[in-house]
């Protein structure tokens, strides 16, 4: 009887602490602020090996619109793929955070597969602010430092796989604006 009670107690403790163990191991939902955009970009670059010029911090009003869209489309980590003519939303992925599906979607995009839904790139207003190279196919990621160690598999994994492709490029849109104290510097 004692062994059964002890086992039950251990299961309860494990289940109750699972979230905090995962958060600690993966450094998820950490509370951190940055004094400036430059400090934020420098930190993201060093910690995640993402090129500084690829990190985009939207203006607060653009971020509000962007956040509404990613919430309504239930996007996670991946926003989509764009070139000078077309935009393909990651909304088409059955598992919105699956790096393998994003890689496959990119390959369908460059193959001009008729099975994927394309929008006219000019219909996505904020794409013009991302300084896309019109000769490239650009994967657009959604990033938050609160994702912790998950970034390595979700974003860096796709970048590492696709950077061997001709005409591949990427941008990483930060949604961490509330954590950047001075966005004007």
Backbone as CSV, one residue per row, in Angstrom:
resi,resn,N_x,N_y,N_z,CA_x,CA_y,CA_z,C_x,C_y,C_z
1,UNK,0.821,-1.197,0.000,0.000,0.000,0.000,0.863,1.259,0.000
2,UNK,1.949,1.253,0.825,2.842,2.406,0.879,3.495,2.650,-0.474
3,UNK,3.907,1.580,-1.145,4.557,1.700,-2.449,3.598,2.305,-3.469
4,UNK,2.348,1.902,-3.410,1.349,2.431,-4.330,1.126,3.929,-4.091
5,UNK,1.054,4.338,-2.825,0.875,5.750,-2.477,2.084,6.563,-2.904
6,UNK,3.271,6.032,-2.683,4.498,6.716,-3.068,4.587,6.851,-4.587
7,UNK,4.218,5.812,-5.303,4.220,5.858,-6.771,3.243,6.905,-7.274
8,UNK,2.065,6.932,-6.677,1.048,7.906,-7.065,1.553,9.330,-6.817
9,UNK,2.168,9.553,-5.669,2.711,10.864,-5.320,3.807,11.285,-6.304
10,UNK,4.673,10.355,-6.678,5.736,10.667,-7.640,5.172,11.039,-9.009
11,UNK,4.133,10.336,-9.418,3.497,10.653,-10.709,2.896,12.048,-10.661
12,UNK,2.218,12.386,-9.585,1.611,13.717,-9.435,2.695,14.797,-9.451
13,UNK,3.768,14.603,-8.716,4.867,15.577,-8.673,5.488,15.728,-10.059
14,UNK,5.711,14.621,-10.739,6.299,14.679,-12.081,5.404,15.456,-13.044
15,UNK,4.108,15.151,-13.045,3.191,15.826,-13.951,3.084,17.313,-13.633
16,UNK,3.065,17.646,-12.362,2.947,19.049,-11.969,4.212,19.832,-12.303
17,UNK,5.347,19.188,-12.292,6.596,19.908,-12.524,7.115,19.771,-13.944
18,UNK,6.438,19.022,-14.789,6.894,18.780,-16.153,7.099,20.083,-16.917
19,UNK,6.140,20.983,-16.805,6.238,22.249,-17.527,7.457,23.033,-17.078
20,UNK,7.681,23.111,-15.792,8.826,23.890,-15.318,10.149,23.214,-15.676
21,UNK,10.192,21.902,-15.696,11.408,21.196,-16.104,11.690,21.489,-17.569
22,UNK,10.675,21.387,-18.426,10.836,21.659,-19.854,11.261,23.117,-20.065
23,UNK,10.594,24.036,-19.363,10.926,25.455,-19.498,12.372,25.727,-19.099
24,UNK,12.837,25.067,-18.066,14.214,25.261,-17.612,15.200,24.673,-18.605
25,UNK,14.964,23.463,-19.061,15.881,22.797,-19.986,15.965,23.536,-21.309
26,UNK,14.823,23.940,-21.857,14.788,24.594,-23.166,14.846,26.115,-23.077
27,UNK,14.883,26.666,-21.858,14.921,28.109,-21.639,13.718,28.803,-22.281
28,UNK,12.549,28.182,-22.142,11.310,28.688,-22.734,10.649,29.670,-21.780
29,UNK,9.998,30.688,-22.348,9.267,31.701,-21.597,10.128,32.474,-20.611
30,UNK,11.389,32.674,-20.976,12.248,33.450,-20.098,11.854,34.920,-20.164
31,UNK,11.984,35.594,-19.056,11.633,37.007,-18.981,12.924,37.808,-19.101
32,UNK,13.039,38.529,-20.213,14.234,39.316,-20.456,13.836,40.570,-21.205
33,UNK,14.491,41.655,-20.894,14.275,42.892,-21.643,15.593,43.321,-22.265
34,UNK,15.472,44.134,-23.295,16.634,44.621,-24.040,16.570,46.143,-24.055
35,UNK,17.711,46.784,-23.872,17.759,48.248,-23.821,17.496,48.899,-25.173
36,UNK,17.811,48.192,-26.258,17.659,48.783,-27.586,17.475,47.693,-28.632
37,UNK,17.066,48.119,-29.830,16.961,47.184,-30.953,18.320,46.569,-31.242
38,UNK,19.356,47.384,-31.186,20.705,46.897,-31.481,21.123,45.794,-30.511
39,UNK,20.843,45.989,-29.218,21.183,44.971,-28.230,20.393,43.691,-28.492
40,UNK,19.128,43.843,-28.821,18.278,42.693,-29.117,18.826,41.923,-30.320
41,UNK,19.094,42.630,-31.411,19.587,41.994,-32.636,20.932,41.319,-32.390
42,UNK,21.801,41.979,-31.666,23.113,41.407,-31.338,22.949,40.107,-30.536
43,UNK,22.045,40.117,-29.571,21.818,38.931,-28.737,21.248,37.777,-29.564
44,UNK,20.255,38.068,-30.398,19.651,37.031,-31.241,20.701,36.463,-32.194
45,UNK,21.519,37.336,-32.761,22.579,36.915,-33.675,23.570,35.972,-32.980
46,UNK,24.063,36.375,-31.837,25.070,35.565,-31.132,24.492,34.255,-30.606
47,UNK,23.303,34.327,-30.037,22.722,33.151,-29.404,22.210,32.126,-30.414
48,UNK,21.677,32.604,-31.552,21.002,31.710,-32.491,21.656,31.622,-33.863
49,UNK,22.740,32.350,-34.053,23.473,32.336,-35.333,22.585,32.745,-36.498
50,UNK,21.774,33.758,-36.274,20.932,34.324,-37.323,21.587,35.640,-37.740
51,UNK,21.791,35.797,-39.041,22.454,37.001,-39.543,21.685,38.253,-39.114
52,UNK,22.414,39.254,-38.640,21.789,40.483,-38.140,20.876,41.136,-39.164
53,UNK,21.316,41.161,-40.415,20.530,41.852,-41.450,19.244,41.098,-41.808
54,UNK,19.091,39.890,-41.316,17.892,39.083,-41.598,16.829,39.227,-40.505
55,UNK,17.180,39.867,-39.399,16.265,40.029,-38.265,15.462,41.310,-38.462
56,UNK,14.144,41.168,-38.466,13.246,42.299,-38.714,12.443,42.594,-37.450
57,UNK,12.480,43.840,-37.033,11.645,44.291,-35.918,10.628,45.255,-36.512
58,UNK,9.389,44.852,-36.512,8.317,45.656,-37.083,8.001,46.851,-36.185
59,UNK,7.426,47.879,-36.764,6.896,48.984,-35.964,5.726,48.426,-35.168
60,UNK,5.420,49.058,-34.039,4.377,48.529,-33.162,3.029,48.357,-33.864
61,UNK,2.645,49.309,-34.714,1.358,49.176,-35.409,1.388,48.029,-36.421
62,UNK,2.529,47.830,-37.080,2.670,46.694,-38.005,2.636,45.374,-37.234
63,UNK,3.261,45.371,-36.064,3.277,44.158,-35.241,1.865,43.779,-34.813
64,UNK,1.047,44.758,-34.474,-0.335,44.482,-34.074,-1.083,43.788,-35.201
65,UNK,-0.946,44.305,-36.412,-1.600,43.697,-37.578,-1.043,42.297,-37.834
66,UNK,0.273,42.180,-37.752,0.947,40.899,-37.973,0.488,39.865,-36.944
67,UNK,0.450,40.253,-35.681,0.030,39.335,-34.615,-1.417,38.887,-34.814
68,UNK,-2.282,39.799,-35.227,-3.682,39.434,-35.493,-3.742,38.362,-36.572
69,UNK,-2.925,38.540,-37.605,-2.920,37.570,-38.701,-2.385,36.209,-38.250
70,UNK,-1.276,36.201,-37.512,-0.727,34.891,-37.126,-1.621,34.178,-36.123
71,UNK,-2.330,34.947,-35.303,-3.275,34.320,-34.375,-4.473,33.771,-35.142
72,UNK,-5.027,34.561,-36.060,-6.212,34.097,-36.796,-5.904,32.900,-37.693
73,UNK,-4.676,32.836,-38.209,-4.295,31.712,-39.077,-3.617,30.585,-38.296
74,UNK,-3.460,30.796,-36.985,-2.838,29.806,-36.093,-1.431,29.427,-36.564
75,UNK,-0.665,30.438,-36.937,0.704,30.194,-37.391,1.644,30.103,-36.203
76,UNK,2.683,29.317,-36.385,3.665,29.127,-35.330,5.024,28.892,-35.967
77,UNK,5.950,29.753,-35.726,7.328,29.668,-36.212,7.484,30.056,-37.677
78,UNK,6.592,29.614,-38.534,6.714,29.890,-39.966,5.568,30.781,-40.424
79,UNK,5.924,31.834,-41.157,4.906,32.738,-41.698,4.597,32.383,-43.145
80,UNK,5.631,32.147,-43.935,5.394,31.784,-45.322,6.636,31.946,-46.176
81,UNK,6.416,31.961,-47.485,7.498,32.063,-48.464,7.090,33.124,-49.475
82,UNK,8.049,33.978,-49.842,7.730,35.044,-50.798,8.848,35.200,-51.816
83,UNK,8.455,35.664,-52.989,9.414,36.149,-53.972,8.800,37.403,-54.577
84,UNK,9.356,37.891,-55.666,8.846,39.161,-56.208,7.398,39.060,-56.680
85,UNK,6.946,37.874,-56.988,5.594,37.730,-57.544,4.578,37.126,-56.590
86,UNK,4.997,36.131,-55.813,4.039,35.344,-55.048,4.370,35.265,-53.569
87,UNK,3.316,34.999,-52.802,3.442,34.699,-51.385,2.656,33.429,-51.114
88,UNK,3.258,32.502,-50.376,2.589,31.276,-49.959,2.598,31.254,-48.433
89,UNK,1.423,31.179,-47.845,1.301,31.196,-46.394,1.596,29.824,-45.797
90,UNK,2.222,29.825,-44.643,2.457,28.585,-43.897,1.150,28.041,-43.330
91,UNK,0.083,28.774,-43.522,-1.250,28.321,-43.116,-1.587,26.991,-43.798
92,UNK,-0.957,26.707,-44.923,-1.210,25.475,-45.675,-0.605,24.236,-45.016
93,UNK,0.279,24.430,-44.062,0.905,23.287,-43.390,-0.113,22.618,-42.464
94,UNK,-0.157,21.305,-42.473,-1.090,20.631,-41.567,-0.594,20.716,-40.129
95,UNK,0.716,20.725,-39.938,1.309,20.960,-38.617,2.121,22.241,-38.762
96,UNK,1.596,23.331,-38.243,2.136,24.663,-38.505,3.558,24.878,-37.984
97,UNK,4.039,24.019,-37.117,5.391,24.194,-36.573,6.347,23.092,-37.019
98,UNK,6.007,22.369,-38.068,6.830,21.241,-38.511,7.876,21.711,-39.524
99,UNK,9.136,21.592,-39.159,10.218,22.054,-40.036,10.279,21.234,-41.327
100,UNK,9.992,19.957,-41.255,9.995,19.116,-42.451,8.919,19.541,-43.440
101,UNK,7.739,19.894,-42.924,6.672,20.363,-43.802,7.023,21.711,-44.428
102,UNK,7.699,22.576,-43.662,8.088,23.876,-44.208,9.120,23.695,-45.316
103,UNK,10.065,22.799,-45.117,11.068,22.506,-46.139,10.389,21.963,-47.398
104,UNK,9.432,21.071,-47.219,8.688,20.511,-48.362,7.891,21.596,-49.078
105,UNK,7.254,22.484,-48.309,6.491,23.574,-48.916,7.413,24.470,-49.747
106,UNK,8.598,24.730,-49.252,9.571,25.540,-50.000,9.909,24.861,-51.334
107,UNK,10.145,23.571,-51.290,10.500,22.848,-52.522,9.339,22.846,-53.517
108,UNK,8.095,22.749,-53.023,6.925,22.852,-53.898,6.820,24.262,-54.479
109,UNK,7.149,25.250,-53.661,7.106,26.647,-54.092,8.078,26.887,-55.247
110,UNK,9.321,26.420,-55.107,10.293,26.675,-56.177,10.027,25.817,-57.413
111,UNK,9.300,24.710,-57.228,8.941,23.869,-58.371,7.679,24.398,-59.068
112,UNK,7.119,25.480,-58.537,5.895,26.086,-59.063,4.745,25.079,-59.108
113,UNK,4.645,24.285,-58.028,3.607,23.264,-57.914,2.226,23.916,-57.903
114,UNK,1.335,23.394,-58.686,-0.031,23.943,-58.789,-0.896,23.575,-57.583
115,UNK,-0.423,22.665,-56.735,-1.199,22.224,-55.578,-1.112,23.156,-54.380
116,UNK,-0.238,24.151,-54.440,-0.158,25.078,-53.314,-0.877,26.378,-53.664
117,UNK,-1.461,26.996,-52.634,-2.196,28.247,-52.830,-1.226,29.414,-52.783
118,UNK,-1.202,30.190,-53.852,-0.334,31.364,-53.931,-1.189,32.625,-53.924
119,UNK,-0.647,33.644,-53.298,-1.253,34.971,-53.344,-0.300,35.881,-54.091
120,UNK,-0.830,36.946,-54.622,0.011,37.954,-55.241,0.798,38.639,-54.120
121,UNK,2.107,38.703,-54.243,2.944,39.287,-53.197,2.567,40.737,-52.911
122,UNK,2.096,41.447,-53.899,1.716,42.854,-53.693,0.489,42.998,-52.798
123,UNK,-0.254,41.903,-52.570,-1.423,41.936,-51.696,-1.051,41.845,-50.219
124,UNK,0.220,41.587,-49.928,0.695,41.486,-48.541,1.495,42.763,-48.261
125,UNK,0.850,43.798,-47.715,1.464,45.121,-47.630,2.815,45.181,-46.905
126,UNK,2.955,44.493,-45.801,4.188,44.671,-45.047,5.386,43.924,-45.641
127,UNK,5.173,43.093,-46.675,6.305,42.421,-47.326,7.298,43.436,-47.891
128,UNK,6.800,44.595,-48.298,7.693,45.614,-48.850,8.680,46.120,-47.800
129,UNK,8.311,46.066,-46.518,9.200,46.523,-45.439,10.275,45.507,-45.090
130,UNK,10.205,44.313,-45.640,11.154,43.266,-45.279,12.425,43.299,-46.122
131,UNK,12.501,44.213,-47.063,13.676,44.361,-47.921,14.080,43.031,-48.554
132,UNK,13.105,42.410,-49.209,13.349,41.119,-49.846,14.172,41.306,-51.117
133,UNK,15.030,40.354,-51.370,15.792,40.321,-52.617,14.871,39.718,-53.669
134,UNK,14.484,40.508,-54.661,13.510,40.053,-55.664,13.981,38.866,-56.485
135,UNK,15.264,38.581,-56.487,15.754,37.444,-57.266,15.757,36.153,-56.450
136,UNK,15.301,36.223,-55.196,15.360,35.060,-54.309,13.973,34.651,-53.823
137,UNK,13.901,33.424,-53.334,12.709,32.889,-52.677,12.985,32.941,-51.182
138,UNK,12.194,33.715,-50.481,12.486,34.026,-49.085,11.513,33.336,-48.139
139,UNK,12.049,32.535,-47.224,11.254,31.940,-46.154,11.182,32.974,-45.038
140,UNK,9.981,33.201,-44.541,9.772,34.195,-43.482,9.388,33.454,-42.208
141,UNK,10.232,33.648,-41.187,10.046,32.984,-39.892,9.449,33.961,-38.882
142,UNK,8.791,33.406,-37.886,8.275,34.167,-36.749,9.159,33.801,-35.560
143,UNK,9.705,34.816,-34.886,10.659,34.541,-33.816,10.306,35.265,-32.526
144,UNK,10.507,34.567,-31.427,10.468,35.179,-30.097,11.554,34.537,-29.247
145,UNK,12.262,35.362,-28.490,13.296,34.805,-27.600,12.677,33.884,-26.558
146,UNK,11.378,34.008,-26.354,10.683,33.153,-25.382,10.573,31.706,-25.861
147,UNK,10.904,31.457,-27.136,10.916,30.077,-27.639,12.109,29.298,-27.108
148,UNK,13.092,29.995,-26.583,14.254,29.346,-25.998,14.995,28.461,-26.974
149,UNK,15.390,27.276,-26.528,16.189,26.349,-27.321,15.455,25.733,-28.499
150,UNK,14.144,25.890,-28.559,13.385,25.316,-29.675,13.767,25.954,-31.003
151,UNK,14.352,27.141,-30.958,14.734,27.848,-32.178,15.701,27.038,-33.024
152,UNK,16.573,26.293,-32.383,17.596,25.550,-33.121,16.992,24.532,-34.088
153,UNK,15.940,23.864,-33.675,15.338,22.877,-34.574,14.300,23.495,-35.502
154,UNK,13.602,24.490,-35.044,12.489,25.039,-35.816,12.940,26.011,-36.903
155,UNK,13.873,26.876,-36.608,14.311,27.873,-37.582,15.660,27.508,-38.176
156,UNK,16.643,27.290,-37.323,17.990,26.987,-37.834,18.009,25.702,-38.650
157,UNK,17.180,24.736,-38.292,17.120,23.482,-39.048,16.670,23.710,-40.481
158,UNK,15.657,24.561,-40.656,15.171,24.867,-42.005,16.222,25.668,-42.772
159,UNK,16.819,26.651,-42.113,17.859,27.454,-42.778,19.013,26.557,-43.214
160,UNK,19.475,25.698,-42.319,20.597,24.802,-42.654,20.269,23.890,-43.825
161,UNK,19.035,23.408,-43.887,18.623,22.515,-44.977,18.495,23.258,-46.301
162,UNK,17.898,24.442,-46.261,17.574,25.133,-47.505,18.665,26.052,-48.044
163,UNK,19.657,26.399,-47.226,20.670,27.326,-47.737,21.504,26.727,-48.870
164,UNK,21.383,25.431,-49.073,22.059,24.769,-50.197,21.283,24.962,-51.501
165,UNK,20.019,25.381,-51.394,19.156,25.580,-52.566,19.539,26.880,-53.276
166,UNK,19.426,26.876,-54.593,19.645,28.103,-55.356,18.572,29.120,-55.000
167,UNK,18.967,30.362,-54.934,18.034,31.477,-54.738,17.278,31.436,-53.412
168,UNK,17.828,30.785,-52.389,17.192,30.751,-51.064,17.613,31.973,-50.251
169,UNK,16.661,32.522,-49.530,16.937,33.602,-48.595,15.952,33.456,-47.439
170,UNK,16.147,34.224,-46.393,15.221,34.167,-45.263,15.181,35.499,-44.530
171,UNK,14.094,35.712,-43.813,13.937,36.825,-42.893,13.318,36.249,-41.627
172,UNK,13.672,36.858,-40.507,13.152,36.436,-39.209,12.443,37.640,-38.595
173,UNK,11.128,37.539,-38.489,10.348,38.635,-37.921,10.209,38.409,-36.424
174,UNK,10.682,39.372,-35.662,10.592,39.299,-34.211,9.211,39.744,-33.743
175,UNK,8.702,39.044,-32.756,7.456,39.475,-32.107,7.732,39.873,-30.657
176,UNK,8.979,40.230,-30.387,9.406,40.586,-29.030,9.376,42.080,-28.746
177,UNK,8.665,42.871,-29.534,8.637,44.324,-29.341,8.406,44.759,-27.892
178,UNK,7.473,44.133,-27.156,7.255,44.589,-25.775,8.495,44.426,-24.880
179,UNK,9.436,43.600,-25.272,10.627,43.366,-24.466,11.796,44.261,-24.849
180,UNK,11.611,45.107,-25.865,12.654,46.036,-26.293,12.267,47.417,-25.780
181,UNK,13.065,47.941,-24.876,12.717,49.191,-24.189,12.771,50.383,-25.146
182,UNK,13.870,50.560,-25.841,14.031,51.711,-26.729,14.133,51.222,-28.167
183,UNK,13.021,51.292,-28.888,13.000,50.794,-30.261,13.460,51.831,-31.280
184,UNK,13.695,53.063,-30.836,14.075,54.119,-31.769,15.580,54.158,-32.030
185,UNK,16.376,53.605,-31.148,17.838,53.625,-31.350,18.249,52.628,-32.369
